[in-house]
């Protein structure tokens, strides 16, 4: 179970890092520093709006902090440290704040497809299950 939770956190960290890179590319395009990359050419506008929102101002720093906390959680998990629980909790809290403070979030959510929302819901359930497992293992002393 712990290995599965670690894999889920690892995949989320990788997707966050890739998302940050894509968001930086979107920001460059919006600032007029070049053409839109091929990878983003067919991306729906609401995805681009969400990435641009996350990549500007204090949100960009918060996003980087969240990714740092995810990596810290993985390293702590490798050493069976309870820091894995606390770092994952910090990363998820930052991600929630970023989502809740997103500009035009209702419009962005309105434009998402049912499949996108289903994938997001599955991701949330998997991350909460991992967090719950880390919490339980911290309480029982398995993560010291």
Coordinates of N, CA and C in Angstrom, one line a residue:
X1 N 0.8 -1.2 0.0 CA 0.0 0.0 0.0 C 0.9 1.3 0.0
X2 N 1.9 1.2 0.8 CA 2.8 2.4 0.9 C 3.5 2.6 -0.4
X3 N 3.8 1.6 -1.1 CA 4.5 1.7 -2.4 C 3.5 2.4 -3.4
X4 N 2.3 1.9 -3.4 CA 1.2 2.5 -4.3 C 1.0 4.0 -4.0
X5 N 1.0 4.3 -2.7 CA 0.8 5.7 -2.3 C 2.0 6.5 -2.8
X6 N 3.2 6.0 -2.7 CA 4.4 6.7 -3.2 C 4.4 6.9 -4.7
X7 N 3.9 5.9 -5.4 CA 3.8 6.0 -6.9 C 2.8 7.1 -7.2
X8 N 1.7 7.2 -6.5 CA 0.7 8.2 -6.8 C 1.3 9.6 -6.6
X9 N 2.0 9.8 -5.5 CA 2.6 11.0 -5.2 C 3.7 11.4 -6.2
X10 N 4.5 10.3 -6.6 CA 5.5 10.5 -7.7 C 4.8 11.0 -9.0
X11 N 3.8 10.3 -9.4 CA 3.1 10.7 -10.6 C 2.5 12.1 -10.5
X12 N 2.0 12.5 -9.4 CA 1.5 13.9 -9.2 C 2.6 14.9 -9.2
X13 N 3.7 14.5 -8.7 CA 4.9 15.4 -8.7 C 5.4 15.6 -10.2
X14 N 5.4 14.6 -10.9 CA 5.9 14.7 -12.3 C 4.9 15.5 -13.1
X15 N 3.6 15.3 -12.9 CA 2.6 16.1 -13.6 C 2.6 17.5 -13.2
X16 N 2.9 17.8 -12.0 CA 3.0 19.2 -11.5 C 4.3 19.9 -12.2
X17 N 5.4 19.2 -12.2 CA 6.6 19.7 -12.9 C 6.3 20.0 -14.3
X18 N 5.7 19.0 -15.0 CA 5.4 19.2 -16.4 C 4.4 20.4 -16.6
X19 N 3.4 20.5 -15.7 CA 2.5 21.6 -15.8 C 3.1 22.9 -15.6
X20 N 4.1 23.0 -14.7 CA 4.8 24.2 -14.4 C 5.6 24.6 -15.7
X21 N 6.3 23.6 -16.3 CA 7.0 23.9 -17.6 C 6.1 24.4 -18.7
X22 N 4.9 23.8 -18.8 CA 3.9 24.2 -19.8 C 3.4 25.6 -19.5
X23 N 3.2 25.9 -18.2 CA 2.7 27.2 -17.8 C 3.7 28.3 -18.2
X24 N 5.0 27.9 -18.0 CA 6.0 28.9 -18.3 C 6.1 29.2 -19.8
X25 N 5.8 28.2 -20.6 CA 5.7 28.4 -22.1 C 4.5 29.2 -22.5
X26 N 3.4 29.0 -21.8 CA 2.2 29.8 -22.1 C 2.5 31.3 -21.7
X27 N 3.1 31.5 -20.6 CA 3.4 32.8 -20.1 C 4.3 33.5 -21.1
X28 N 5.3 32.8 -21.6 CA 6.2 33.4 -22.7 C 5.4 33.9 -23.9
X29 N 4.5 33.0 -24.3 CA 3.7 33.3 -25.5 C 2.8 34.6 -25.2
X30 N 2.2 34.6 -24.0 CA 1.3 35.7 -23.6 C 2.1 37.0 -23.6
X31 N 3.4 36.9 -23.2 CA 4.2 38.1 -23.1 C 4.9 38.5 -24.4
X32 N 4.5 37.7 -25.5 CA 5.0 38.0 -26.8 C 6.4 37.6 -27.1
X33 N 6.9 36.6 -26.4 CA 8.3 36.2 -26.5 C 8.5 35.0 -27.5
X34 N 7.5 34.8 -28.3 CA 7.7 33.7 -29.3 C 6.3 33.1 -29.7
X35 N 6.4 32.2 -30.7 CA 5.2 31.6 -31.1 C 4.8 30.5 -30.1
X36 N 3.5 30.0 -30.2 CA 3.1 29.0 -29.3 C 3.7 27.7 -29.7
X37 N 4.3 26.9 -28.7 CA 4.9 25.6 -29.0 C 3.9 24.7 -29.6
X38 N 4.4 23.7 -30.4 CA 3.5 22.7 -31.0 C 2.7 21.9 -30.0
X39 N 3.3 21.7 -28.9 CA 2.6 20.9 -27.8 C 1.4 21.6 -27.3
X40 N 1.4 22.9 -27.4 CA 0.2 23.7 -26.9 C -0.7 24.2 -28.0
X41 N -0.4 23.9 -29.3 CA -1.2 24.5 -30.4 C -2.6 24.1 -30.4
X42 N -2.9 22.9 -29.9 CA -4.3 22.4 -29.9 C -4.9 22.3 -28.5
X43 N -4.3 23.0 -27.6 CA -4.7 22.9 -26.2 C -5.9 23.9 -26.1
X44 N -7.0 23.4 -25.5 CA -8.2 24.3 -25.3 C -7.8 25.6 -24.5
X45 N -8.5 26.7 -24.9 CA -8.2 28.0 -24.3 C -8.4 28.0 -22.8
X46 N -9.4 27.2 -22.2 CA -9.5 27.2 -20.8 C -8.3 26.6 -20.0
X47 N -7.7 25.6 -20.7 CA -6.5 25.1 -20.1 C -5.3 26.1 -20.1
X48 N -5.2 26.8 -21.2 CA -4.2 27.9 -21.3 C -4.4 29.0 -20.2
X49 N -5.7 29.3 -20.0 CA -6.0 30.3 -19.0 C -5.7 29.9 -17.6
X50 N -5.9 28.6 -17.3 CA -5.6 28.1 -16.0 C -4.1 28.0 -15.8
X51 N -3.3 27.6 -16.8 CA -1.9 27.6 -16.7 C -1.3 29.0 -16.6
X52 N -1.8 29.9 -17.3 CA -1.3 31.3 -17.2 C -1.6 31.8 -15.8
X53 N -2.8 31.5 -15.3 CA -3.1 32.0 -13.9 C -2.2 31.5 -12.9
X54 N -1.8 30.2 -13.0 CA -0.9 29.6 -12.0 C 0.5 30.0 -12.2
X55 N 0.9 30.5 -13.3 CA 2.3 30.8 -13.6 C 2.7 32.3 -13.4
X56 N 1.8 33.1 -12.9 CA 2.1 34.5 -12.7 C 2.0 34.9 -11.3
X57 N 2.9 35.9 -10.9 CA 2.9 36.5 -9.6 C 3.2 35.5 -8.5
X58 N 2.5 35.7 -7.4 CA 2.7 34.9 -6.2 C 2.4 33.4 -6.4
X59 N 1.4 33.2 -7.3 CA 1.0 31.8 -7.6 C 2.2 31.0 -8.1
X60 N 3.0 31.6 -8.9 CA 4.2 30.8 -9.5 C 5.1 30.4 -8.4
X61 N 5.3 31.3 -7.4 CA 6.2 30.9 -6.3 C 5.5 29.8 -5.4
X62 N 4.2 30.0 -5.2 CA 3.5 29.0 -4.4 C 3.5 27.6 -5.1
X63 N 3.4 27.6 -6.4 CA 3.4 26.4 -7.2 C 4.8 25.7 -7.1
X64 N 5.8 26.5 -7.2 CA 7.2 25.9 -7.0 C 7.4 25.4 -5.6
X65 N 6.8 26.1 -4.6 CA 6.9 25.6 -3.2 C 6.2 24.2 -3.1
X66 N 5.0 24.1 -3.7 CA 4.2 22.9 -3.7 C 5.0 21.8 -4.3
X67 N 5.7 22.0 -5.4 CA 6.5 21.0 -6.1 C 7.6 20.6 -5.2
X68 N 8.2 21.5 -4.5 CA 9.3 21.2 -3.6 C 8.8 20.4 -2.4
X69 N 7.6 20.7 -2.0 CA 7.0 19.8 -0.9 C 6.7 18.4 -1.4
X70 N 6.3 18.3 -2.6 CA 6.0 16.9 -3.2 C 7.3 16.1 -3.2
X71 N 8.4 16.8 -3.7 CA 9.7 16.1 -3.8 C 10.2 15.7 -2.4
X72 N 10.0 16.7 -1.5 CA 10.4 16.4 -0.1 C 9.7 15.2 0.5
X73 N 8.4 15.1 0.2 CA 7.6 14.0 0.6 C 8.1 12.7 0.1
X74 N 8.5 12.7 -1.2 CA 9.0 11.4 -1.8 C 10.3 11.0 -1.1
X75 N 11.2 12.0 -0.9 CA 12.5 11.7 -0.3 C 12.3 11.2 1.2
X76 N 11.4 11.9 1.9 CA 11.0 11.4 3.3 C 10.4 10.0 3.3
X77 N 9.6 9.8 2.3 CA 9.0 8.4 2.2 C 10.1 7.4 2.0
X78 N 11.1 7.7 1.2 CA 12.2 6.7 0.9 C 12.9 6.4 2.2
X79 N 12.9 7.4 3.2 CA 13.6 7.2 4.5 C 12.6 6.8 5.6
X80 N 11.4 6.5 5.2 CA 10.3 6.2 6.2 C 10.2 7.2 7.3
X81 N 10.2 8.5 6.9 CA 10.1 9.6 7.8 C 8.6 10.1 7.8
X82 N 8.2 10.6 8.9 CA 6.8 11.1 9.0 C 6.8 12.5 8.3
X83 N 7.9 13.0 7.9 CA 7.9 14.2 7.1 C 7.2 14.0 5.8
X84 N 7.1 12.8 5.3 CA 6.3 12.5 4.1 C 4.9 13.0 4.3
X85 N 4.3 12.7 5.4 CA 2.9 13.1 5.7 C 2.8 14.7 5.7
X86 N 3.7 15.3 6.4 CA 3.6 16.8 6.6 C 3.9 17.5 5.2
X87 N 4.9 17.0 4.5 CA 5.2 17.6 3.2 C 4.1 17.5 2.2
X88 N 3.5 16.3 2.2 CA 2.4 16.0 1.2 C 1.2 16.9 1.7
X89 N 0.9 17.0 2.9 CA -0.1 17.9 3.4 C 0.1 19.4 3.0
X90 N 1.3 19.8 3.1 CA 1.6 21.2 2.7 C 1.4 21.4 1.2
X91 N 1.9 20.4 0.4 CA 1.7 20.5 -1.1 C 0.2 20.5 -1.5
X92 N -0.6 19.7 -0.8 CA -2.0 19.6 -1.2 C -2.7 20.9 -0.7
X93 N -2.3 21.4 0.4 CA -2.9 22.7 0.9 C -2.6 23.8 0.0
X94 N -1.4 23.9 -0.5 CA -1.0 25.0 -1.5 C -1.8 24.8 -2.7
X95 N -1.9 23.6 -3.2 CA -2.6 23.3 -4.5 C -4.1 23.7 -4.3
X96 N -4.7 23.5 -3.2 CA -6.1 23.9 -2.9 C -6.2 25.4 -2.9
X97 N -5.3 26.1 -2.3 CA -5.3 27.5 -2.2 C -5.2 28.1 -3.7
X98 N -4.3 27.5 -4.4 CA -4.1 28.0 -5.8 C -5.4 27.8 -6.6
X99 N -6.0 26.7 -6.5 CA -7.2 26.4 -7.2 C -8.4 27.4 -6.8
X100 N -8.5 27.5 -5.4 CA -9.6 28.4 -4.9 C -9.4 29.8 -5.2
X101 N -8.2 30.3 -5.4 CA -8.0 31.7 -5.7 C -7.8 32.0 -7.2
X102 N -8.0 31.0 -8.0 CA -7.9 31.2 -9.5 C -8.9 32.1 -10.0
X103 N -8.4 33.0 -10.9 CA -9.4 34.0 -11.5 C -10.2 33.2 -12.5
X104 N -11.5 33.6 -12.6 CA -12.4 33.0 -13.6 C -12.6 31.5 -13.5
X105 N -12.5 31.0 -12.3 CA -12.5 29.5 -12.1 C -13.9 28.9 -12.5
X106 N -14.9 29.7 -12.3 CA -16.3 29.1 -12.7 C -16.3 29.0 -14.2
X107 N -15.8 30.0 -15.0 CA -15.8 29.9 -16.4 C -14.9 28.7 -16.9
X108 N -13.8 28.6 -16.3 CA -12.8 27.5 -16.6 C -13.5 26.2 -16.4
X109 N -14.1 26.0 -15.2 CA -14.8 24.7 -14.9 C -16.0 24.5 -15.8
X110 N -16.7 25.5 -16.2 CA -17.8 25.3 -17.1 C -17.4 24.8 -18.5
X111 N -16.2 25.1 -18.9 CA -15.7 24.7 -20.2 C -15.0 23.3 -20.2
X112 N -14.8 22.7 -19.0 CA -14.2 21.4 -19.0 C -15.2 20.3 -19.4
X113 N -14.7 19.3 -19.9 CA -15.6 18.2 -20.3 C -15.8 17.3 -19.1
X114 N -16.8 16.4 -19.2 CA -17.2 15.4 -18.2 C -16.0 14.5 -17.9
X115 N -15.3 14.1 -18.9 CA -14.1 13.2 -18.8 C -13.0 13.9 -18.0
X116 N -12.7 15.2 -18.3 CA -11.7 16.0 -17.6 C -12.1 16.1 -16.1
X117 N -13.3 16.3 -15.8 CA -13.7 16.4 -14.4 C -13.6 15.0 -13.7
X118 N -13.9 13.9 -14.4 CA -13.8 12.6 -13.9 C -12.3 12.3 -13.6
X119 N -11.4 12.6 -14.5 CA -10.0 12.4 -14.3 C -9.5 13.2 -13.0
X120 N -10.0 14.5 -13.0 CA -9.6 15.3 -11.8 C -10.1 14.7 -10.5
X121 N -11.3 14.2 -10.5 CA -11.9 13.6 -9.3 C -11.1 12.3 -8.9
X122 N -10.8 11.5 -9.9 CA -10.0 10.3 -9.6 C -8.6 10.7 -9.0
X123 N -8.0 11.7 -9.6 CA -6.7 12.2 -9.0 C -6.9 12.7 -7.6
X124 N -7.9 13.4 -7.3 CA -8.2 13.9 -5.9 C -8.4 12.7 -5.0
X125 N -9.2 11.8 -5.4 CA -9.4 10.6 -4.5 C -8.1 9.8 -4.2
X126 N -7.3 9.6 -5.3 CA -6.0 8.9 -5.1 C -5.1 9.7 -4.2
X127 N -5.0 11.0 -4.4 CA -4.1 11.8 -3.5 C -4.6 11.8 -2.0
X128 N -5.9 11.9 -1.9 CA -6.5 11.9 -0.5 C -6.3 10.5 0.1
X129 N -6.4 9.5 -0.6 CA -6.1 8.1 -0.1 C -4.6 8.0 0.3
X130 N -3.7 8.5 -0.5 CA -2.3 8.5 -0.1 C -2.1 9.3 1.1
X131 N -2.7 10.5 1.2 CA -2.5 11.4 2.4 C -3.1 10.7 3.6
X132 N -4.2 10.0 3.5 CA -4.8 9.3 4.6 C -3.9 8.2 5.1
X133 N -3.3 7.4 4.1 CA -2.4 6.4 4.5 C -1.2 6.9 5.2
X134 N -0.6 8.0 4.7 CA 0.5 8.6 5.3 C 0.2 9.1 6.8
X135 N -1.0 9.6 6.9 CA -1.5 10.0 8.2 C -1.6 8.8 9.2
X136 N -2.2 7.8 8.7 CA -2.4 6.6 9.5 C -1.0 6.0 9.9
X137 N -0.1 5.9 9.0 CA 1.3 5.4 9.3 C 2.0 6.3 10.2
X138 N 1.8 7.6 10.1 CA 2.4 8.5 11.1 C 1.9 8.3 12.5
X139 N 0.5 8.2 12.6 CA -0.1 8.0 13.9 C 0.4 6.6 14.5
X140 N 0.5 5.6 13.7 CA 0.9 4.3 14.3 C 2.4 4.2 14.5
X141 N 3.1 5.1 14.0 CA 4.6 5.1 14.2 C 5.4 4.4 13.1
X142 N 4.7 3.9 12.1 CA 5.4 3.2 11.0 C 6.2 4.2 10.2
X143 N 5.8 5.4 10.1 CA 6.6 6.5 9.6 C 7.1 7.3 10.8
X144 N 8.4 7.1 11.1 CA 8.9 7.7 12.3 C 9.5 9.1 12.1

